[in-house]
JSON list of C-alpha atoms in Angstrom, two decimals:
[
{"chain": "D", "resi": 8, "resn": "MET", "atom": "CA", "xyz": [0.00, 0.00, 0.00]},
{"chain": "D", "resi": 9, "resn": "LEU", "atom": "CA", "xyz": [1.25, 3.48, -0.86]},
{"chain": "D", "resi": 10, "resn": "PHE", "atom": "CA", "xyz": [1.01, 6.50, 1.49]},
{"chain": "D", "resi": 11, "resn": "PHE", "atom": "CA", "xyz": [2.13, 10.11, 1.38]},
{"chain": "D", "resi": 12, "resn": "ALA", "atom": "CA", "xyz": [3.18, 11.84, 4.61]},
{"chain": "D", "resi": 13, "resn": "LYS", "atom": "CA", "xyz": [4.04, 15.41, 5.59]},
{"chain": "D", "resi": 14, "resn": "THR", "atom": "CA", "xyz": [5.76, 16.50, 8.79]},
{"chain": "D", "resi": 15, "resn": "ASP", "atom": "CA", "xyz": [8.37, 19.11, 9.73]},
{"chain": "D", "resi": 16, "resn": "ASN", "atom": "CA", "xyz": [8.00, 20.71, 6.28]},
{"chain": "D", "resi": 17, "resn": "LYS", "atom": "CA", "xyz": [9.18, 17.49, 4.65]},
{"chain": "D", "resi": 18, "resn": "GLU", "atom": "CA", "xyz": [7.26, 15.14, 2.37]},
{"chain": "D", "resi": 19, "resn": "TYR", "atom": "CA", "xyz": [7.63, 11.38, 2.24]},
{"chain": "D", "resi": 20, "resn": "GLN", "atom": "CA", "xyz": [6.37, 8.58, 0.05]},
{"chain": "D", "resi": 21, "resn": "ILE", "atom": "CA", "xyz": [5.83, 5.45, 2.14]},
{"chain": "D", "resi": 22, "resn": "GLU", "atom": "CA", "xyz": [5.25, 2.00, 0.71]},
{"chain": "D", "resi": 23, "resn": "VAL", "atom": "CA", "xyz": [4.19, -0.84, 3.02]},
{"chain": "D", "resi": 24, "resn": "ARG", "atom": "CA", "xyz": [4.44, -4.46, 1.90]},
{"chain": "D", "resi": 25, "resn": "GLU", "atom": "CA", "xyz": [3.10, -7.19, 4.13]},
{"chain": "D", "resi": 26, "resn": "ASN", "atom": "CA", "xyz": [3.73, -10.91, 4.25]},
{"chain": "D", "resi": 27, "resn": "SER", "atom": "CA", "xyz": [2.90, -13.52, 6.89]},
{"chain": "D", "resi": 28, "resn": "ILE", "atom": "CA", "xyz": [5.85, -12.69, 9.19]},
{"chain": "D", "resi": 29, "resn": "GLU", "atom": "CA", "xyz": [6.71, -9.00, 8.71]},
{"chain": "D", "resi": 30, "resn": "TRP", "atom": "CA", "xyz": [6.02, -5.60, 7.23]},
{"chain": "D", "resi": 31, "resn": "GLU", "atom": "CA", "xyz": [8.55, -4.07, 4.87]},
{"chain": "D", "resi": 32, "resn": "VAL", "atom": "CA", "xyz": [8.33, -0.28, 5.05]},
{"chain": "D", "resi": 33, "resn": "SER", "atom": "CA", "xyz": [10.10, 1.84, 2.41]},
{"chain": "D", "resi": 34, "resn": "ILE", "atom": "CA", "xyz": [10.33, 5.55, 3.25]},
{"chain": "D", "resi": 35, "resn": "ASN", "atom": "CA", "xyz": [11.47, 7.93, 0.52]},
{"chain": "D", "resi": 36, "resn": "GLU", "atom": "CA", "xyz": [11.98, 11.64, 1.29]},
{"chain": "D", "resi": 37, "resn": "VAL", "atom": "CA", "xyz": [10.52, 13.31, -1.79]},
{"chain": "D", "resi": 38, "resn": "LYS", "atom": "CA", "xyz": [12.82, 16.36, -2.01]},
{"chain": "D", "resi": 39, "resn": "THR", "atom": "CA", "xyz": [16.14, 14.52, -1.53]},
{"chain": "D", "resi": 40, "resn": "ASN", "atom": "CA", "xyz": [15.04, 11.13, -2.91]},
{"chain": "D", "resi": 41, "resn": "ASN", "atom": "CA", "xyz": [16.75, 9.60, 0.15]},
{"chain": "D", "resi": 42, "resn": "LYS", "atom": "CA", "xyz": [15.22, 6.12, 0.60]},
{"chain": "D", "resi": 43, "resn": "GLU", "atom": "CA", "xyz": [15.35, 3.84, 3.63]},
{"chain": "D", "resi": 44, "resn": "VAL", "atom": "CA", "xyz": [13.85, 0.37, 4.03]},
{"chain": "D", "resi": 45, "resn": "PHE", "atom": "CA", "xyz": [12.80, -1.09, 7.40]},
{"chain": "D", "resi": 46, "resn": "ARG", "atom": "CA", "xyz": [11.49, -4.52, 8.37]},
{"chain": "D", "resi": 47, "resn": "LEU", "atom": "CA", "xyz": [9.13, -4.90, 11.32]},
{"chain": "D", "resi": 48, "resn": "SER", "atom": "CA", "xyz": [8.43, -8.39, 12.64]},
{"chain": "D", "resi": 49, "resn": "LYS", "atom": "CA", "xyz": [4.78, -9.18, 13.33]},
{"chain": "D", "resi": 50, "resn": "LYS", "atom": "CA", "xyz": [5.72, -11.35, 16.31]},
{"chain": "D", "resi": 51, "resn": "ASP", "atom": "CA", "xyz": [7.22, -8.29, 18.07]},
{"chain": "D", "resi": 52, "resn": "TYR", "atom": "CA", "xyz": [4.10, -6.13, 17.54]},
{"chain": "D", "resi": 53, "resn": "GLN", "atom": "CA", "xyz": [0.98, -5.70, 19.71]},
{"chain": "D", "resi": 54, "resn": "GLN", "atom": "CA", "xyz": [-1.89, -3.24, 19.51]},
{"chain": "D", "resi": 55, "resn": "PHE", "atom": "CA", "xyz": [-4.20, -2.26, 22.37]},
{"chain": "D", "resi": 56, "resn": "GLY", "atom": "CA", "xyz": [-6.79, 0.16, 20.96]},
{"chain": "D", "resi": 57, "resn": "GLU", "atom": "CA", "xyz": [-4.86, 3.28, 19.94]},
{"chain": "D", "resi": 58, "resn": "VAL", "atom": "CA", "xyz": [-1.65, 2.14, 21.71]},
{"chain": "D", "resi": 59, "resn": "ILE", "atom": "CA", "xyz": [0.99, 0.16, 19.82]},
{"chain": "D", "resi": 60, "resn": "SER", "atom": "CA", "xyz": [3.94, -1.75, 21.28]},
{"chain": "D", "resi": 61, "resn": "PHE", "atom": "CA", "xyz": [6.74, -3.11, 19.09]},
{"chain": "D", "resi": 62, "resn": "LEU", "atom": "CA", "xyz": [10.43, -4.01, 18.96]},
{"chain": "D", "resi": 63, "resn": "PHE", "atom": "CA", "xyz": [12.68, -2.44, 16.34]},
{"chain": "D", "resi": 64, "resn": "ASN", "atom": "CA", "xyz": [16.46, -2.83, 16.14]},
{"chain": "D", "resi": 65, "resn": "HIS", "atom": "CA", "xyz": [16.48, -4.50, 19.58]},
{"chain": "D", "resi": 66, "resn": "ARG", "atom": "CA", "xyz": [14.68, -1.54, 21.22]},
{"chain": "D", "resi": 67, "resn": "SER", "atom": "CA", "xyz": [11.18, -1.49, 22.65]},
{"chain": "D", "resi": 68, "resn": "TYR", "atom": "CA", "xyz": [8.73, 1.25, 21.60]},
{"chain": "D", "resi": 69, "resn": "LEU", "atom": "CA", "xyz": [5.31, 2.17, 23.02]},
{"chain": "D", "resi": 70, "resn": "ILE", "atom": "CA", "xyz": [3.34, 4.76, 21.06]},
{"chain": "D", "resi": 71, "resn": "ASP", "atom": "CA", "xyz": [-0.13, 6.27, 21.29]},
{"chain": "D", "resi": 72, "resn": "ILE", "atom": "CA", "xyz": [-1.82, 7.61, 18.16]},
{"chain": "D", "resi": 73, "resn": "VAL", "atom": "CA", "xyz": [-4.61, 10.20, 18.05]},
{"chain": "D", "resi": 74, "resn": "ASN", "atom": "CA", "xyz": [-6.31, 10.68, 14.68]},
{"chain": "D", "resi": 75, "resn": "GLN", "atom": "CA", "xyz": [-8.16, 13.74, 13.44]},
{"chain": "D", "resi": 76, "resn": "GLY", "atom": "CA", "xyz": [-9.02, 13.64, 9.76]},
{"chain": "D", "resi": 77, "resn": "ASP", "atom": "CA", "xyz": [-5.81, 13.22, 7.77]},
{"chain": "D", "resi": 78, "resn": "ASP", "atom": "CA", "xyz": [-3.62, 14.22, 10.76]},
{"chain": "D", "resi": 79, "resn": "TYR", "atom": "CA", "xyz": [-2.15, 11.64, 13.12]},
{"chain": "D", "resi": 80, "resn": "THR", "atom": "CA", "xyz": [-0.47, 12.77, 16.31]},
{"chain": "D", "resi": 81, "resn": "VAL", "atom": "CA", "xyz": [2.01, 10.18, 17.60]},
{"chain": "D", "resi": 82, "resn": "PHE", "atom": "CA", "xyz": [2.90, 10.34, 21.30]},
{"chain": "D", "resi": 83, "resn": "THR", "atom": "CA", "xyz": [5.91, 8.53, 22.77]},
{"chain": "D", "resi": 84, "resn": "LYS", "atom": "CA", "xyz": [8.12, 9.10, 25.82]},
{"chain": "D", "resi": 85, "resn": "GLY", "atom": "CA", "xyz": [6.65, 12.50, 26.72]},
{"chain": "D", "resi": 86, "resn": "SER", "atom": "CA", "xyz": [6.90, 13.99, 23.23]},
{"chain": "D", "resi": 87, "resn": "HIS", "atom": "CA", "xyz": [4.72, 14.05, 20.16]},
{"chain": "D", "resi": 88, "resn": "LYS", "atom": "CA", "xyz": [4.75, 14.69, 16.42]},
{"chain": "D", "resi": 89, "resn": "THR", "atom": "CA", "xyz": [1.83, 15.38, 14.09]},
{"chain": "D", "resi": 90, "resn": "ILE", "atom": "CA", "xyz": [1.95, 13.74, 10.69]},
{"chain": "D", "resi": 91, "resn": "GLN", "atom": "CA", "xyz": [-0.43, 14.27, 7.79]},
{"chain": "D", "resi": 92, "resn": "LEU", "atom": "CA", "xyz": [-0.89, 10.83, 6.24]},
{"chain": "D", "resi": 93, "resn": "LEU", "atom": "CA", "xyz": [-2.75, 10.29, 2.96]},
{"chain": "D", "resi": 94, "resn": "THR", "atom": "CA", "xyz": [-3.44, 7.36, 0.65]},
{"chain": "D", "resi": 95, "resn": "GLU", "atom": "CA", "xyz": [-3.38, 7.90, -3.12]},
{"chain": "D", "resi": 96, "resn": "GLU", "atom": "CA", "xyz": [-7.19, 7.87, -3.11]},
{"chain": "D", "resi": 97, "resn": "ARG", "atom": "CA", "xyz": [-7.35, 10.47, -0.29]},
{"chain": "D", "resi": 98, "resn": "MET", "atom": "CA", "xyz": [-4.89, 12.77, -2.10]},
{"chain": "D", "resi": 99, "resn": "LEU", "atom": "CA", "xyz": [-7.05, 12.60, -5.24]},
{"chain": "D", "resi": 100, "resn": "HIS", "atom": "CA", "xyz": [-10.21, 13.26, -3.20]},
{"chain": "D", "resi": 101, "resn": "ASN", "atom": "CA", "xyz": [-8.59, 16.32, -1.53]},
{"chain": "D", "resi": 102, "resn": "LYS", "atom": "CA", "xyz": [-7.47, 17.73, -4.88]},
{"chain": "D", "resi": 103, "resn": "LEU", "atom": "CA", "xyz": [-10.91, 17.27, -6.43]},
{"chain": "D", "resi": 104, "resn": "ALA", "atom": "CA", "xyz": [-12.57, 18.80, -3.34]},
{"chain": "D", "resi": 105, "resn": "GLY", "atom": "CA", "xyz": [-10.16, 21.75, -3.41]},
{"chain": "D", "resi": 106, "resn": "ILE", "atom": "CA", "xyz": [-8.70, 20.92, -0.02]},
{"chain": "D", "resi": 107, "resn": "GLY", "atom": "CA", "xyz": [-5.19, 22.31, 0.49]},
{"chain": "D", "resi": 108, "resn": "SER", "atom": "CA", "xyz": [-2.10, 20.18, 0.77]},
{"chain": "D", "resi": 109, "resn": "GLY", "atom": "CA", "xyz": [-1.28, 20.72, 4.40]},
{"chain": "D", "resi": 110, "resn": "GLU", "atom": "CA", "xyz": [-1.79, 24.51, 4.47]},
{"chain": "D", "resi": 111, "resn": "GLY", "atom": "CA", "xyz": [-4.29, 25.89, 6.95]},
{"chain": "D", "resi": 112, "resn": "ASP", "atom": "CA", "xyz": [-5.16, 25.45, 10.59]},
{"chain": "D", "resi": 113, "resn": "THR", "atom": "CA", "xyz": [-3.60, 22.89, 12.93]},
{"chain": "D", "resi": 114, "resn": "ASN", "atom": "CA", "xyz": [-5.58, 21.56, 15.87]},
{"chain": "D", "resi": 115, "resn": "ILE", "atom": "CA", "xyz": [-3.59, 20.34, 18.87]},
{"chain": "D", "resi": 116, "resn": "GLN", "atom": "CA", "xyz": [-5.25, 17.55, 20.84]},
{"chain": "D", "resi": 117, "resn": "SER", "atom": "CA", "xyz": [-4.44, 15.85, 24.13]},
{"chain": "D", "resi": 118, "resn": "GLY", "atom": "CA", "xyz": [-2.81, 12.49, 23.63]},
{"chain": "D", "resi": 119, "resn": "MET", "atom": "CA", "xyz": [-3.58, 11.40, 27.17]},
{"chain": "D", "resi": 120, "resn": "PRO", "atom": "CA", "xyz": [-5.99, 12.13, 29.99]},
{"chain": "D", "resi": 121, "resn": "GLY", "atom": "CA", "xyz": [-4.58, 14.63, 32.46]},
{"chain": "D", "resi": 122, "resn": "LYS", "atom": "CA", "xyz": [-4.76, 18.09, 33.98]},
{"chain": "D", "resi": 123, "resn": "ILE", "atom": "CA", "xyz": [-3.73, 21.35, 32.28]},
{"chain": "D", "resi": 124, "resn": "VAL", "atom": "CA", "xyz": [-0.97, 22.68, 34.56]},
{"chain": "D", "resi": 125, "resn": "GLU", "atom": "CA", "xyz": [0.19, 25.72, 32.61]},
{"chain": "D", "resi": 126, "resn": "ILE", "atom": "CA", "xyz": [-0.70, 27.47, 29.36]},
{"chain": "D", "resi": 127, "resn": "ARG", "atom": "CA", "xyz": [2.34, 29.30, 27.95]},
{"chain": "D", "resi": 128, "resn": "VAL", "atom": "CA", "xyz": [0.64, 31.11, 25.03]},
{"chain": "D", "resi": 129, "resn": "LYS", "atom": "CA", "xyz": [-2.24, 33.53, 24.48]},
{"chain": "D", "resi": 130, "resn": "THR", "atom": "CA", "xyz": [-4.66, 33.91, 21.58]},
{"chain": "D", "resi": 131, "resn": "GLY", "atom": "CA", "xyz": [-2.94, 35.92, 18.83]},
{"chain": "D", "resi": 132, "resn": "ASN", "atom": "CA", "xyz": [0.63, 34.89, 19.79]},
{"chain": "D", "resi": 133, "resn": "SER", "atom": "CA", "xyz": [2.89, 33.83, 16.93]},
{"chain": "D", "resi": 134, "resn": "VAL", "atom": "CA", "xyz": [4.60, 30.47, 17.46]},
{"chain": "D", "resi": 135, "resn": "LYS", "atom": "CA", "xyz": [7.25, 28.50, 15.64]},
{"chain": "D", "resi": 136, "resn": "GLU", "atom": "CA", "xyz": [7.31, 24.75, 15.22]},
{"chain": "D", "resi": 137, "resn": "GLY", "atom": "CA", "xyz": [8.65, 23.24, 18.45]},
{"chain": "D", "resi": 138, "resn": "ASP", "atom": "CA", "xyz": [7.62, 26.15, 20.72]},
{"chain": "D", "resi": 139, "resn": "LEU", "atom": "CA", "xyz": [6.22, 25.14, 24.12]},
{"chain": "D", "resi": 140, "resn": "LEU", "atom": "CA", "xyz": [2.44, 25.70, 24.17]},
{"chain": "D", "resi": 141, "resn": "LEU", "atom": "CA", "xyz": [1.24, 24.15, 27.40]},
{"chain": "D", "resi": 142, "resn": "ILE", "atom": "CA", "xyz": [1.98, 21.54, 30.05]},
{"chain": "D", "resi": 143, "resn": "ILE", "atom": "CA", "xyz": [-0.29, 18.62, 30.95]},
{"chain": "D", "resi": 144, "resn": "GLU", "atom": "CA", "xyz": [0.20, 16.58, 34.12]},
{"chain": "D", "resi": 145, "resn": "ALA", "atom": "CA", "xyz": [-0.57, 12.91, 33.54]},
{"chain": "D", "resi": 146, "resn": "MET", "atom": "CA", "xyz": [0.32, 10.02, 35.84]},
{"chain": "D", "resi": 147, "resn": "LYS", "atom": "CA", "xyz": [2.33, 12.41, 38.09]},
{"chain": "D", "resi": 148, "resn": "MET", "atom": "CA", "xyz": [4.52, 13.49, 35.15]},
{"chain": "D", "resi": 149, "resn": "GLU", "atom": "CA", "xyz": [4.52, 16.85, 33.41]},
{"chain": "D", "resi": 150, "resn": "ASN", "atom": "CA", "xyz": [4.26, 16.52, 29.62]},
{"chain": "D", "resi": 151, "resn": "GLU", "atom": "CA", "xyz": [5.20, 19.43, 27.37]},
{"chain": "D", "resi": 152, "resn": "ILE", "atom": "CA", "xyz": [2.92, 20.02, 24.39]},
{"chain": "D", "resi": 153, "resn": "ARG", "atom": "CA", "xyz": [4.82, 21.80, 21.62]},
{"chain": "D", "resi": 154, "resn": "ALA", "atom": "CA", "xyz": [3.71, 23.37, 18.36]},
{"chain": "D", "resi": 155, "resn": "SER", "atom": "CA", "xyz": [3.75, 20.93, 15.47]},
{"chain": "D", "resi": 156, "resn": "SER", "atom": "CA", "xyz": [3.75, 23.82, 12.98]},
{"chain": "D", "resi": 157, "resn": "SER", "atom": "CA", "xyz": [4.40, 27.55, 12.85]},
{"chain": "D", "resi": 158, "resn": "GLY", "atom": "CA", "xyz": [1.56, 30.05, 12.89]},
{"chain": "D", "resi": 159, "resn": "LYS", "atom": "CA", "xyz": [-0.62, 32.20, 15.12]},
{"chain": "D", "resi": 160, "resn": "ILE", "atom": "CA", "xyz": [-2.63, 30.93, 18.10]},
{"chain": "D", "resi": 161, "resn": "LYS", "atom": "CA", "xyz": [-6.18, 31.09, 16.78]},
{"chain": "D", "resi": 162, "resn": "LYS", "atom": "CA", "xyz": [-8.03, 29.80, 19.84]},
{"chain": "D", "resi": 163, "resn": "ILE", "atom": "CA", "xyz": [-7.26, 28.20, 23.20]},
{"chain": "D", "resi": 164, "resn": "HIS", "atom": "CA", "xyz": [-9.95, 25.63, 24.03]},
{"chain": "D", "resi": 165, "resn": "VAL", "atom": "CA", "xyz": [-8.87, 24.78, 27.62]},
{"chain": "D", "resi": 166, "resn": "THR", "atom": "CA", "xyz": [-8.02, 26.56, 30.88]},
{"chain": "D", "resi": 167, "resn": "GLU", "atom": "CA", "xyz": [-5.35, 25.99, 33.51]},
{"chain": "D", "resi": 168, "resn": "GLY", "atom": "CA", "xyz": [-6.55, 23.46, 36.09]},
{"chain": "D", "resi": 169, "resn": "GLN", "atom": "CA", "xyz": [-8.96, 21.82, 33.64]},
{"chain": "D", "resi": 170, "resn": "ASN", "atom": "CA", "xyz": [-9.04, 18.01, 33.42]},
{"chain": "D", "resi": 171, "resn": "VAL", "atom": "CA", "xyz": [-8.94, 16.68, 29.84]},
{"chain": "D", "resi": 172, "resn": "GLU", "atom": "CA", "xyz": [-9.44, 13.31, 28.19]},
{"chain": "D", "resi": 173, "resn": "THR", "atom": "CA", "xyz": [-7.50, 11.74, 25.31]},
{"chain": "D", "resi": 174, "resn": "GLY", "atom": "CA", "xyz": [-8.41, 13.56, 22.09]},
{"chain": "D", "resi": 175, "resn": "THR", "atom": "CA", "xyz": [-9.61, 16.77, 23.79]},
{"chain": "D", "resi": 176, "resn": "LEU", "atom": "CA", "xyz": [-9.01, 19.80, 21.54]},
{"chain": "D", "resi": 177, "resn": "LEU", "atom": "CA", "xyz": [-6.45, 21.96, 23.37]},
{"chain": "D", "resi": 178, "resn": "LEU", "atom": "CA", "xyz": [-5.79, 24.81, 20.95]},
{"chain": "D", "resi": 179, "resn": "SER", "atom": "CA", "xyz": [-5.82, 25.79, 17.28]},
{"chain": "D", "resi": 180, "resn": "ILE", "atom": "CA", "xyz": [-2.94, 27.29, 15.33]},
{"chain": "D", "resi": 181, "resn": "GLU", "atom": "CA", "xyz": [-3.68, 29.32, 12.20]},
{"chain": "D", "resi": 182, "resn": "ALA", "atom": "CA", "xyz": [-1.06, 28.90, 9.48]},
{"chain": "D", "resi": 183, "resn": "GLN", "atom": "CA", "xyz": [0.72, 32.12, 8.49]},
{"chain": "D", "resi": 184, "resn": "SER", "atom": "CA", "xyz": [1.73, 32.73, 4.92]}
]
Protein backbone atom coordinates (compact mmCIF):
# COMPACT_ATOMS: atom_id res chain seq x y z
CA MET A 1 0.00 0.00 0.00
CA LEU A 2 1.25 3.48 -0.86
CA PHE A 3 1.01 6.50 1.49
CA PHE A 4 2.13 10.11 1.38
CA ALA A 5 3.18 11.84 4.61
CA LYS A 6 4.04 15.41 5.59
CA THR A 7 5.76 16.50 8.79
CA ASP A 8 8.37 19.11 9.73
CA ASN A 9 8.00 20.71 6.28
CA LYS A 10 9.18 17.49 4.65
CA GLU A 11 7.26 15.14 2.37
CA TYR A 12 7.63 11.38 2.24
CA GLN A 13 6.37 8.58 0.05
CA ILE A 14 5.83 5.45 2.14
CA GLU A 15 5.25 2.00 0.71
CA VAL A 16 4.19 -0.84 3.02
CA ARG A 17 4.44 -4.46 1.90
CA GLU A 18 3.10 -7.19 4.13
CA ASN A 19 3.73 -10.91 4.25
CA SER A 20 2.90 -13.52 6.89
CA ILE A 21 5.85 -12.69 9.19
CA GLU A 22 6.71 -9.00 8.71
CA TRP A 23 6.02 -5.60 7.23
CA GLU A 24 8.55 -4.07 4.87
CA VAL A 25 8.33 -0.28 5.05
CA SER A 26 10.10 1.84 2.41
CA ILE A 27 10.33 5.55 3.25
CA ASN A 28 11.47 7.93 0.52
CA GLU A 29 11.98 11.64 1.29
CA VAL A 30 10.52 13.31 -1.79
CA LYS A 31 12.82 16.36 -2.01
CA THR A 32 16.14 14.52 -1.53
CA ASN A 33 15.04 11.13 -2.91
CA ASN A 34 16.75 9.60 0.15
CA LYS A 35 15.22 6.12 0.60
CA GLU A 36 15.35 3.84 3.63
CA VAL A 37 13.85 0.37 4.03
CA PHE A 38 12.80 -1.09 7.40
CA ARG A 39 11.49 -4.52 8.37
CA LEU A 40 9.13 -4.90 11.32
CA SER A 41 8.43 -8.39 12.64
CA LYS A 42 4.78 -9.18 13.33
CA LYS A 43 5.72 -11.35 16.31
CA ASP A 44 7.22 -8.29 18.07
CA TYR A 45 4.10 -6.13 17.54
CA GLN A 46 0.98 -5.70 19.71
CA GLN A 47 -1.89 -3.24 19.51
CA PHE A 48 -4.20 -2.26 22.37
CA GLY A 49 -6.79 0.16 20.96
CA GLU A 50 -4.86 3.28 19.94
CA VAL A 51 -1.65 2.14 21.71
CA ILE A 52 0.99 0.16 19.82
CA SER A 53 3.94 -1.75 21.28
CA PHE A 54 6.74 -3.11 19.09
CA LEU A 55 10.43 -4.01 18.96
CA PHE A 56 12.68 -2.44 16.34
CA ASN A 57 16.46 -2.83 16.14
CA HIS A 58 16.48 -4.50 19.58
CA ARG A 59 14.68 -1.54 21.22
CA SER A 60 11.18 -1.49 22.65
CA TYR A 61 8.73 1.25 21.60
CA LEU A 62 5.31 2.17 23.02
CA ILE A 63 3.34 4.76 21.06
CA ASP A 64 -0.13 6.27 21.29
CA ILE A 65 -1.82 7.61 18.16
CA VAL A 66 -4.61 10.20 18.05
CA ASN A 67 -6.31 10.68 14.68
CA GLN A 68 -8.16 13.74 13.44
CA GLY A 69 -9.02 13.64 9.76
CA ASP A 70 -5.81 13.22 7.77
CA ASP A 71 -3.62 14.22 10.76
CA TYR A 72 -2.15 11.64 13.12
CA THR A 73 -0.47 12.77 16.31
CA VAL A 74 2.01 10.18 17.60
CA PHE A 75 2.90 10.34 21.30
CA THR A 76 5.91 8.53 22.77
CA LYS A 77 8.12 9.10 25.82
CA GLY A 78 6.65 12.50 26.72
CA SER A 79 6.90 13.99 23.23
CA HIS A 80 4.72 14.05 20.16
CA LYS A 81 4.75 14.69 16.42
CA THR A 82 1.83 15.38 14.09
CA ILE A 83 1.95 13.74 10.69
CA GLN A 84 -0.43 14.27 7.79
CA LEU A 85 -0.89 10.83 6.24
CA LEU A 86 -2.75 10.29 2.96
CA THR A 87 -3.44 7.36 0.65
CA GLU A 88 -3.38 7.90 -3.12
CA GLU A 89 -7.19 7.87 -3.11
CA ARG A 90 -7.35 10.47 -0.29
CA MET A 91 -4.89 12.77 -2.10
CA LEU A 92 -7.05 12.60 -5.24
CA HIS A 93 -10.21 13.26 -3.20
CA ASN A 94 -8.59 16.32 -1.53
CA LYS A 95 -7.47 17.73 -4.88
CA LEU A 96 -10.91 17.27 -6.43
CA ALA A 97 -12.57 18.80 -3.34
CA GLY A 98 -10.16 21.75 -3.41
CA ILE A 99 -8.70 20.92 -0.02
CA GLY A 100 -5.19 22.31 0.49
CA SER A 101 -2.10 20.18 0.77
CA GLY A 102 -1.28 20.72 4.40
CA GLU A 103 -1.79 24.51 4.47
CA GLY A 104 -4.29 25.89 6.95
CA ASP A 105 -5.16 25.45 10.59
CA THR A 106 -3.60 22.89 12.93
CA ASN A 107 -5.58 21.56 15.87
CA ILE A 108 -3.59 20.34 18.87
CA GLN A 109 -5.25 17.55 20.84
CA SER A 110 -4.44 15.85 24.13
CA GLY A 111 -2.81 12.49 23.63
CA MET A 112 -3.58 11.40 27.17
CA PRO A 113 -5.99 12.13 29.99
CA GLY A 114 -4.58 14.63 32.46
CA LYS A 115 -4.76 18.09 33.98
CA ILE A 116 -3.73 21.35 32.28
CA VAL A 117 -0.97 22.68 34.56
CA GLU A 118 0.19 25.72 32.61
CA ILE A 119 -0.70 27.47 29.36
CA ARG A 120 2.34 29.30 27.95
CA VAL A 121 0.64 31.11 25.03
CA LYS A 122 -2.24 33.53 24.48
CA THR A 123 -4.66 33.91 21.58
CA GLY A 124 -2.94 35.92 18.83
CA ASN A 125 0.63 34.89 19.79
CA SER A 126 2.89 33.83 16.93
CA VAL A 127 4.60 30.47 17.46
CA LYS A 128 7.25 28.50 15.64
CA GLU A 129 7.31 24.75 15.22
CA GLY A 130 8.65 23.24 18.45
CA ASP A 131 7.62 26.15 20.72
CA LEU A 132 6.22 25.14 24.12
CA LEU A 133 2.44 25.70 24.17
CA LEU A 134 1.24 24.15 27.40
CA ILE A 135 1.98 21.54 30.05
CA ILE A 136 -0.29 18.62 30.95
CA GLU A 137 0.20 16.58 34.12
CA ALA A 138 -0.57 12.91 33.54
CA MET A 139 0.32 10.02 35.84
CA LYS A 140 2.33 12.41 38.09
CA MET A 141 4.52 13.49 35.15
CA GLU A 142 4.52 16.85 33.41
CA ASN A 143 4.26 16.52 29.62
CA GLU A 144 5.20 19.43 27.37
CA ILE A 145 2.92 20.02 24.39
CA ARG A 146 4.82 21.80 21.62
CA ALA A 147 3.71 23.37 18.36
CA SER A 148 3.75 20.93 15.47
CA SER A 149 3.75 23.82 12.98
CA SER A 150 4.40 27.55 12.85
CA GLY A 151 1.56 30.05 12.89
CA LYS A 152 -0.62 32.20 15.12
CA ILE A 153 -2.63 30.93 18.10
CA LYS A 154 -6.18 31.09 16.78
CA LYS A 155 -8.03 29.80 19.84
CA ILE A 156 -7.26 28.20 23.20
CA HIS A 157 -9.95 25.63 24.03
CA VAL A 158 -8.87 24.78 27.62
CA THR A 159 -8.02 26.56 30.88
CA GLU A 160 -5.35 25.99 33.51
CA GLY A 161 -6.55 23.46 36.09
CA GLN A 162 -8.96 21.82 33.64
CA ASN A 163 -9.04 18.01 33.42
CA VAL A 164 -8.94 16.68 29.84
CA GLU A 165 -9.44 13.31 28.19
CA THR A 166 -7.50 11.74 25.31
CA GLY A 167 -8.41 13.56 22.09
CA THR A 168 -9.61 16.77 23.79
CA LEU A 169 -9.01 19.80 21.54
CA LEU A 170 -6.45 21.96 23.37
CA LEU A 171 -5.79 24.81 20.95
CA SER A 172 -5.82 25.79 17.28
CA ILE A 173 -2.94 27.29 15.33
CA GLU A 174 -3.68 29.32 12.20
CA ALA A 175 -1.06 28.90 9.48
CA GLN A 176 0.72 32.12 8.49
CA SER A 177 1.73 32.73 4.92
